[in-house]
Short mmCIF file of C-alpha atoms and ligand atoms in Angstrom, two decimals:
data_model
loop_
_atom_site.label_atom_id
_atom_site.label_comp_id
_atom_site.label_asym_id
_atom_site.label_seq_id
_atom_site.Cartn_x
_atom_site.Cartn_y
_atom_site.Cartn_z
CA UNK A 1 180.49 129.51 152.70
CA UNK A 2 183.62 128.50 151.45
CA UNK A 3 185.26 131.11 149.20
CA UNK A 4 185.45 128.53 145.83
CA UNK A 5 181.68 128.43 145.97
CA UNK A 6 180.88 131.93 147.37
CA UNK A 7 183.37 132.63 144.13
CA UNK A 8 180.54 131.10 141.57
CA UNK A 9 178.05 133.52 143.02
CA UNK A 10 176.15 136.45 142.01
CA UNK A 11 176.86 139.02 145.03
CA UNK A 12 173.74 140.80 146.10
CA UNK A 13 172.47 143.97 148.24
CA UNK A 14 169.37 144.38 149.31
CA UNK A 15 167.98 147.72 149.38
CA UNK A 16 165.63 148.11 152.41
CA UNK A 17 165.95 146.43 155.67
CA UNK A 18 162.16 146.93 156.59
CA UNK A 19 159.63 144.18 156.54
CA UNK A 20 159.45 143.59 152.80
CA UNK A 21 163.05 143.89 152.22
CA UNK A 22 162.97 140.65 154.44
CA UNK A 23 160.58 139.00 152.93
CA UNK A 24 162.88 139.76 149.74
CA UNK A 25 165.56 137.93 151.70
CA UNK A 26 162.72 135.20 152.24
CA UNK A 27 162.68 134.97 148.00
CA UNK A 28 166.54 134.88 147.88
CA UNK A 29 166.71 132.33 150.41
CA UNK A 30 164.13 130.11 148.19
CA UNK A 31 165.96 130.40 145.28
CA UNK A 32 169.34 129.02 146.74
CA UNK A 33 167.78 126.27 148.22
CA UNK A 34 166.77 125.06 144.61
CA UNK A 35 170.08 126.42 142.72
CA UNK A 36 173.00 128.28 144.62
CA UNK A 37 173.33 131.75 142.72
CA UNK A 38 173.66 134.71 144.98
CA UNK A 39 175.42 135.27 148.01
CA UNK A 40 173.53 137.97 150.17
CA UNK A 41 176.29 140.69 151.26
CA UNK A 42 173.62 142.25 153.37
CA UNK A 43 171.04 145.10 153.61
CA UNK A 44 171.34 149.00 152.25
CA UNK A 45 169.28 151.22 154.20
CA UNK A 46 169.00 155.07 155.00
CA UNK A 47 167.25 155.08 158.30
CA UNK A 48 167.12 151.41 160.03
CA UNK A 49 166.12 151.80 163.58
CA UNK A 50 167.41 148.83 166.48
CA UNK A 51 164.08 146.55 165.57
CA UNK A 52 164.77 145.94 162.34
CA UNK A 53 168.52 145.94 162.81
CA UNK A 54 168.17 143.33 165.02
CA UNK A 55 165.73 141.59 162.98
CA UNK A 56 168.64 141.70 159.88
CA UNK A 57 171.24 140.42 162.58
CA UNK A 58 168.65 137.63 163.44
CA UNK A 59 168.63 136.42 160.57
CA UNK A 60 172.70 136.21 159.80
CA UNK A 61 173.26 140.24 158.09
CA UNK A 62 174.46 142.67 158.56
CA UNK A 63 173.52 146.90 157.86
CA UNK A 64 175.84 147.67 155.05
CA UNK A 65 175.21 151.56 155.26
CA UNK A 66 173.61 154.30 153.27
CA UNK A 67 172.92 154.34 149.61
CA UNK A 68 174.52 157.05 149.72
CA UNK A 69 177.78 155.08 150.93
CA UNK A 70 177.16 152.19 148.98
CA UNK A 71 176.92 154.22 145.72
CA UNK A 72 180.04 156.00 146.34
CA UNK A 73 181.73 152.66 147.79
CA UNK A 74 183.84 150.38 145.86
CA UNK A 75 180.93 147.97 146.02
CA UNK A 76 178.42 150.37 143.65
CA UNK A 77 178.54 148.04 140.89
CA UNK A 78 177.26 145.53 142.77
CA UNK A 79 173.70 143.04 141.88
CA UNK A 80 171.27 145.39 143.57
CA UNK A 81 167.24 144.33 144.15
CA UNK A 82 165.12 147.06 145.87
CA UNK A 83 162.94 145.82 149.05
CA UNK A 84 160.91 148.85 149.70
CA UNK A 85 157.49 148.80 148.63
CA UNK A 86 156.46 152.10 148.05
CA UNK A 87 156.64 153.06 144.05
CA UNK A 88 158.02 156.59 144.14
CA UNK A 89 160.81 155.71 146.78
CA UNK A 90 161.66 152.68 144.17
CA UNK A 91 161.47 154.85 140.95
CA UNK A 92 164.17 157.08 142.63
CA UNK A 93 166.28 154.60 144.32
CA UNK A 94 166.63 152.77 141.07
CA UNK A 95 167.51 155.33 138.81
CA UNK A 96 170.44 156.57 141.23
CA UNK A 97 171.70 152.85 141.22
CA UNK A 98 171.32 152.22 137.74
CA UNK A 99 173.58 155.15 137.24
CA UNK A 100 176.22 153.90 139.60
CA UNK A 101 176.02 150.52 136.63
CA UNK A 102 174.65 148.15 139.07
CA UNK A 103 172.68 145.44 137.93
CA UNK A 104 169.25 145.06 139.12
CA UNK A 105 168.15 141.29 139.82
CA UNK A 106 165.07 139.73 139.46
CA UNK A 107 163.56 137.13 141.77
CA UNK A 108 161.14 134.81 141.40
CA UNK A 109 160.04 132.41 143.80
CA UNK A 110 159.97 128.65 142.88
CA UNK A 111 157.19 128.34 144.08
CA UNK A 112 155.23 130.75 141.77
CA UNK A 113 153.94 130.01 138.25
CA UNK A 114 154.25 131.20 134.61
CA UNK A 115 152.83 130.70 131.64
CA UNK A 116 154.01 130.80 128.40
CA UNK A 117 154.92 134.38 126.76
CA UNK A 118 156.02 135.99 130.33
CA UNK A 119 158.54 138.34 130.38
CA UNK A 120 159.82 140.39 133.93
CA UNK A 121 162.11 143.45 134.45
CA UNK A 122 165.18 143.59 135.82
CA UNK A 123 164.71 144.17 139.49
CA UNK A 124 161.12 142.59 139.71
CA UNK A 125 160.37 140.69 142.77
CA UNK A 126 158.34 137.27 142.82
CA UNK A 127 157.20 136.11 145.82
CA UNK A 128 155.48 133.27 146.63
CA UNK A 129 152.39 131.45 145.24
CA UNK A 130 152.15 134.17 142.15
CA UNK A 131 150.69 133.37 139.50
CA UNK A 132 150.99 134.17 136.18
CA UNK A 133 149.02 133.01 133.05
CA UNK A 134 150.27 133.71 129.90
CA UNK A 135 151.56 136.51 127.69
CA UNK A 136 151.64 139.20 130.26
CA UNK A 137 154.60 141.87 130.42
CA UNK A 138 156.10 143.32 133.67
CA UNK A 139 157.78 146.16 134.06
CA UNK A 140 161.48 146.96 135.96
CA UNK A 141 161.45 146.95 140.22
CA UNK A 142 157.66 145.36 140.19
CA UNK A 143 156.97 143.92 143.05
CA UNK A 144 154.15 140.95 142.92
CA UNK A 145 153.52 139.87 146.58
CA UNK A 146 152.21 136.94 148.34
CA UNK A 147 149.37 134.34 146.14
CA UNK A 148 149.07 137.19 143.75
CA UNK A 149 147.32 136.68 139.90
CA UNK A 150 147.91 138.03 137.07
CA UNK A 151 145.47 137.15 133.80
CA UNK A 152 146.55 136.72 130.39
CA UNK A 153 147.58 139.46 128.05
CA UNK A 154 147.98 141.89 130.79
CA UNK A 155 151.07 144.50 131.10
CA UNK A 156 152.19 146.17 133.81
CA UNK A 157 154.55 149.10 133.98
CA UNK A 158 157.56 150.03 136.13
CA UNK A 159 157.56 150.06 139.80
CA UNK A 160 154.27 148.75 140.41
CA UNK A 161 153.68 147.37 143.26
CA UNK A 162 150.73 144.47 143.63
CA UNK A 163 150.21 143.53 147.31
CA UNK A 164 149.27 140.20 148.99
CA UNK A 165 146.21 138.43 147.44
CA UNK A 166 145.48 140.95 144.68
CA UNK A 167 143.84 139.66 141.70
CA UNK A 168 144.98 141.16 138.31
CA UNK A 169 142.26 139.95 135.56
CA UNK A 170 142.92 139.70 131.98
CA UNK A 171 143.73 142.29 129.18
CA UNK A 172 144.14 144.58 131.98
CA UNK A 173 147.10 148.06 131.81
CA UNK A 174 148.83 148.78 134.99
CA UNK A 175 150.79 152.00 134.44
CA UNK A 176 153.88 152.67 135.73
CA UNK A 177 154.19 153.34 139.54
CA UNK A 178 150.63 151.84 140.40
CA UNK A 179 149.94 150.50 143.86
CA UNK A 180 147.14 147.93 144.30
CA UNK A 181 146.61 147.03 147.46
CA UNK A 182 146.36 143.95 149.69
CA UNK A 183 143.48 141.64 148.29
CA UNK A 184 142.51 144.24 145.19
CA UNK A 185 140.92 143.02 142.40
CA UNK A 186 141.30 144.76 139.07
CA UNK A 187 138.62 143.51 136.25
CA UNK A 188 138.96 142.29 132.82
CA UNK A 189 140.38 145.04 130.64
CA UNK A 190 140.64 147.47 132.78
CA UNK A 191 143.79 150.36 132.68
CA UNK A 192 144.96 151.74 135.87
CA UNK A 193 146.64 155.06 134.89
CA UNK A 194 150.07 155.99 136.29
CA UNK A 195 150.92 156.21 140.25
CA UNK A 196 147.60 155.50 140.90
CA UNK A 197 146.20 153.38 143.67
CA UNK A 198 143.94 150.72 144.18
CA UNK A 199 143.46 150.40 147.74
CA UNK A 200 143.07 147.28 149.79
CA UNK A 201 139.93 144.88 149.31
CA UNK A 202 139.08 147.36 146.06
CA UNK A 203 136.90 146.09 143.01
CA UNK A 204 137.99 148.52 139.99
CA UNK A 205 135.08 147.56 137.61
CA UNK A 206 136.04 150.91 135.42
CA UNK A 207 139.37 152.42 134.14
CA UNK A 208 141.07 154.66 137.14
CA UNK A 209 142.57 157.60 136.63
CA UNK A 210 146.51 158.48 136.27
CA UNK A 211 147.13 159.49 140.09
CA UNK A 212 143.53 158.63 141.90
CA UNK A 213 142.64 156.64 144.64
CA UNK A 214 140.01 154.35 144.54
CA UNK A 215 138.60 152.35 147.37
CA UNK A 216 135.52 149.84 147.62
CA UNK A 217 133.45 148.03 146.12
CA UNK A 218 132.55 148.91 143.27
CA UNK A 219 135.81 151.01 143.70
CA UNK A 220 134.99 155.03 143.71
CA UNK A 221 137.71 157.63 144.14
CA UNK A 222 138.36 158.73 147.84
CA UNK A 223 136.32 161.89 148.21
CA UNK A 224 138.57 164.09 149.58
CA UNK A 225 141.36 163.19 146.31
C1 COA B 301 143.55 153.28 149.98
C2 COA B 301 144.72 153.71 150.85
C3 COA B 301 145.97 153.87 150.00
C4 COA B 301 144.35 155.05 151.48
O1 COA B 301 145.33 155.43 152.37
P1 COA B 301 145.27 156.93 152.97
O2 COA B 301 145.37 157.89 151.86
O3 COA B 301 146.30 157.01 154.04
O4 COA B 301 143.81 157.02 153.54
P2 COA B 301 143.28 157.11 155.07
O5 COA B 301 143.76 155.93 155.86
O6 COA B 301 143.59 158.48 155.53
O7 COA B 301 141.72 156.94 154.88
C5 COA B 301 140.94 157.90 154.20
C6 COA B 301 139.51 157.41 154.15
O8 COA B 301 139.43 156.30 153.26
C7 COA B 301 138.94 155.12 153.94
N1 COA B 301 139.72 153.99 153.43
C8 COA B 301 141.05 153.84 153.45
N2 COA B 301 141.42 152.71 152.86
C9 COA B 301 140.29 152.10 152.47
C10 COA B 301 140.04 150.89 151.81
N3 COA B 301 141.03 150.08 151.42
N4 COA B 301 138.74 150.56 151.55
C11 COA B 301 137.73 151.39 151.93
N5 COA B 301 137.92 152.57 152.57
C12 COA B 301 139.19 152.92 152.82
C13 COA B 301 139.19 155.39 155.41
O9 COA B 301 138.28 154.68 156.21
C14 COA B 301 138.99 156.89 155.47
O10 COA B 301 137.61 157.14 155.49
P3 COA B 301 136.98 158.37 156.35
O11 COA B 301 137.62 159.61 155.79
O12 COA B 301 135.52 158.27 156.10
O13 COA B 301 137.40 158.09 157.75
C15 COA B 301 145.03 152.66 151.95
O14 COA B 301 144.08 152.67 152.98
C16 COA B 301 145.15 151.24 151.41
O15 COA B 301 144.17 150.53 151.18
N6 COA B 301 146.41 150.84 151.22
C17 COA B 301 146.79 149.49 150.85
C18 COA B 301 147.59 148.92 151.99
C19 COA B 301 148.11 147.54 151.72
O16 COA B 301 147.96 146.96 150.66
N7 COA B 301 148.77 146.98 152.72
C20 COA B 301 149.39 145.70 152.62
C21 COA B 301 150.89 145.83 152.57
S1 COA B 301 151.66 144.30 152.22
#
């Protein structure tokens, strides 16, 4: 890329070189094909093993380091998004960048659709074939997966992560740091309390409690939680 257009450019790290943090890439990628606006510096990551750093090399980046480096680099500052899907290792990584004064990005596929009345954190990811109906708030670092839905009037806190396929009904309260899992389904009006989890192929069909898991259908806490 020529540096007078690389110049115009939002520069961007990507925390997490893992399999969603690629898929991230996969969102970034989307979104320059339509309108040119960041230019990928490469991935952040603690503990990246040869797979995956081959995997980032594959596909034209590079390992960048350690948070830890990064955040006391000259690049801290930096346009961060966070491609690690597990909530509490989000809530943490975000509040140490956010304290270096990076800015968190937010990413939305072209591909998905919103309503009118939607409004997404800084840091929220997007990915393909979402879709989202209208009046619905989303929290900071939320990550809505593959052909995800999310019904009118919902909200949904902070680093919540909603997995491939998972079907968020109307008028429905997804605390901060909630996990539902691939191919959930939360019902109508429904709150899911904070950090907990709705595992894969769930139903909720009742409120779940701040911290529980709940699996099945209809969706029951695990016994042994
Ligand atoms: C619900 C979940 C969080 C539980 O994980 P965990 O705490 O590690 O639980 P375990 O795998 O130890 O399983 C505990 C028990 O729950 C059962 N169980 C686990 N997940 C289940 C699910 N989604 N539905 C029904 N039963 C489930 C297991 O069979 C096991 O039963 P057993 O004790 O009778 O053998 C997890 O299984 C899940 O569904 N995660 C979502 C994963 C996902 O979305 N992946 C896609 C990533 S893009």
């Amino acid at each position: 890329m020529s540096t007078e257009k690389s110049a115009q450019l939002t520069p961007l790290v990507i925390v997490g070189a893992g399999g969603f943090g690629r898929e991230v890439l996969d969102v970034v990628e989307a979104v320059n094909a339509v309108q040119p606006t960041y230019d990928v510096l490469g991935f952040i990551d603690d503990g990246i093993d040869d797979v995956n750093l081959r995997r980032i090399t594959a596909r034209g980046l590079s390992h960048l380091g350690s948070v830890a480096d990064h955040l006391d680099g000259p690049r801290a500052g930096t346009a961060y998004v966070i491609g690690i899907g597990g909530t509490a290792t989000r809530r943490s990584l975000a509040a140490r960048f956010d304290a270096a004064g990076a800015a968190a990005a937010t990413l939305v596929h072209p591909s998905s659709t919103h309503g009118a009345g939607v409004s997404l954190g800084a840091g929220t990811v997007v990915c393909a074939g979402v879709r989202l109906t209208t009046n619905i708030v989303v929290g900071r670092h939320v990550h809505l997966n593959l052909n995800v839905t999310v019904g009118h009037d919902t909200t949904i806190g902070d680093h919540v992560s909603i997995n491939p396929l998972a079907s968020i009904s109307g008028d429905c309260h997804l605390e901060d740091g909630v996990l539902v899992g691939v191919a959930g389904v939360v019902l109508n009006g429904l709150r899911v309390g904070a950090d907990a989890t709705v595992g894969g192929s769930a139903c909720a069909v009742r409120d779940v409690a701040p911290g529980t898991t709940v699996v099945g259908v209809p969706a029951k806490p695990l016994p042994s939680r």
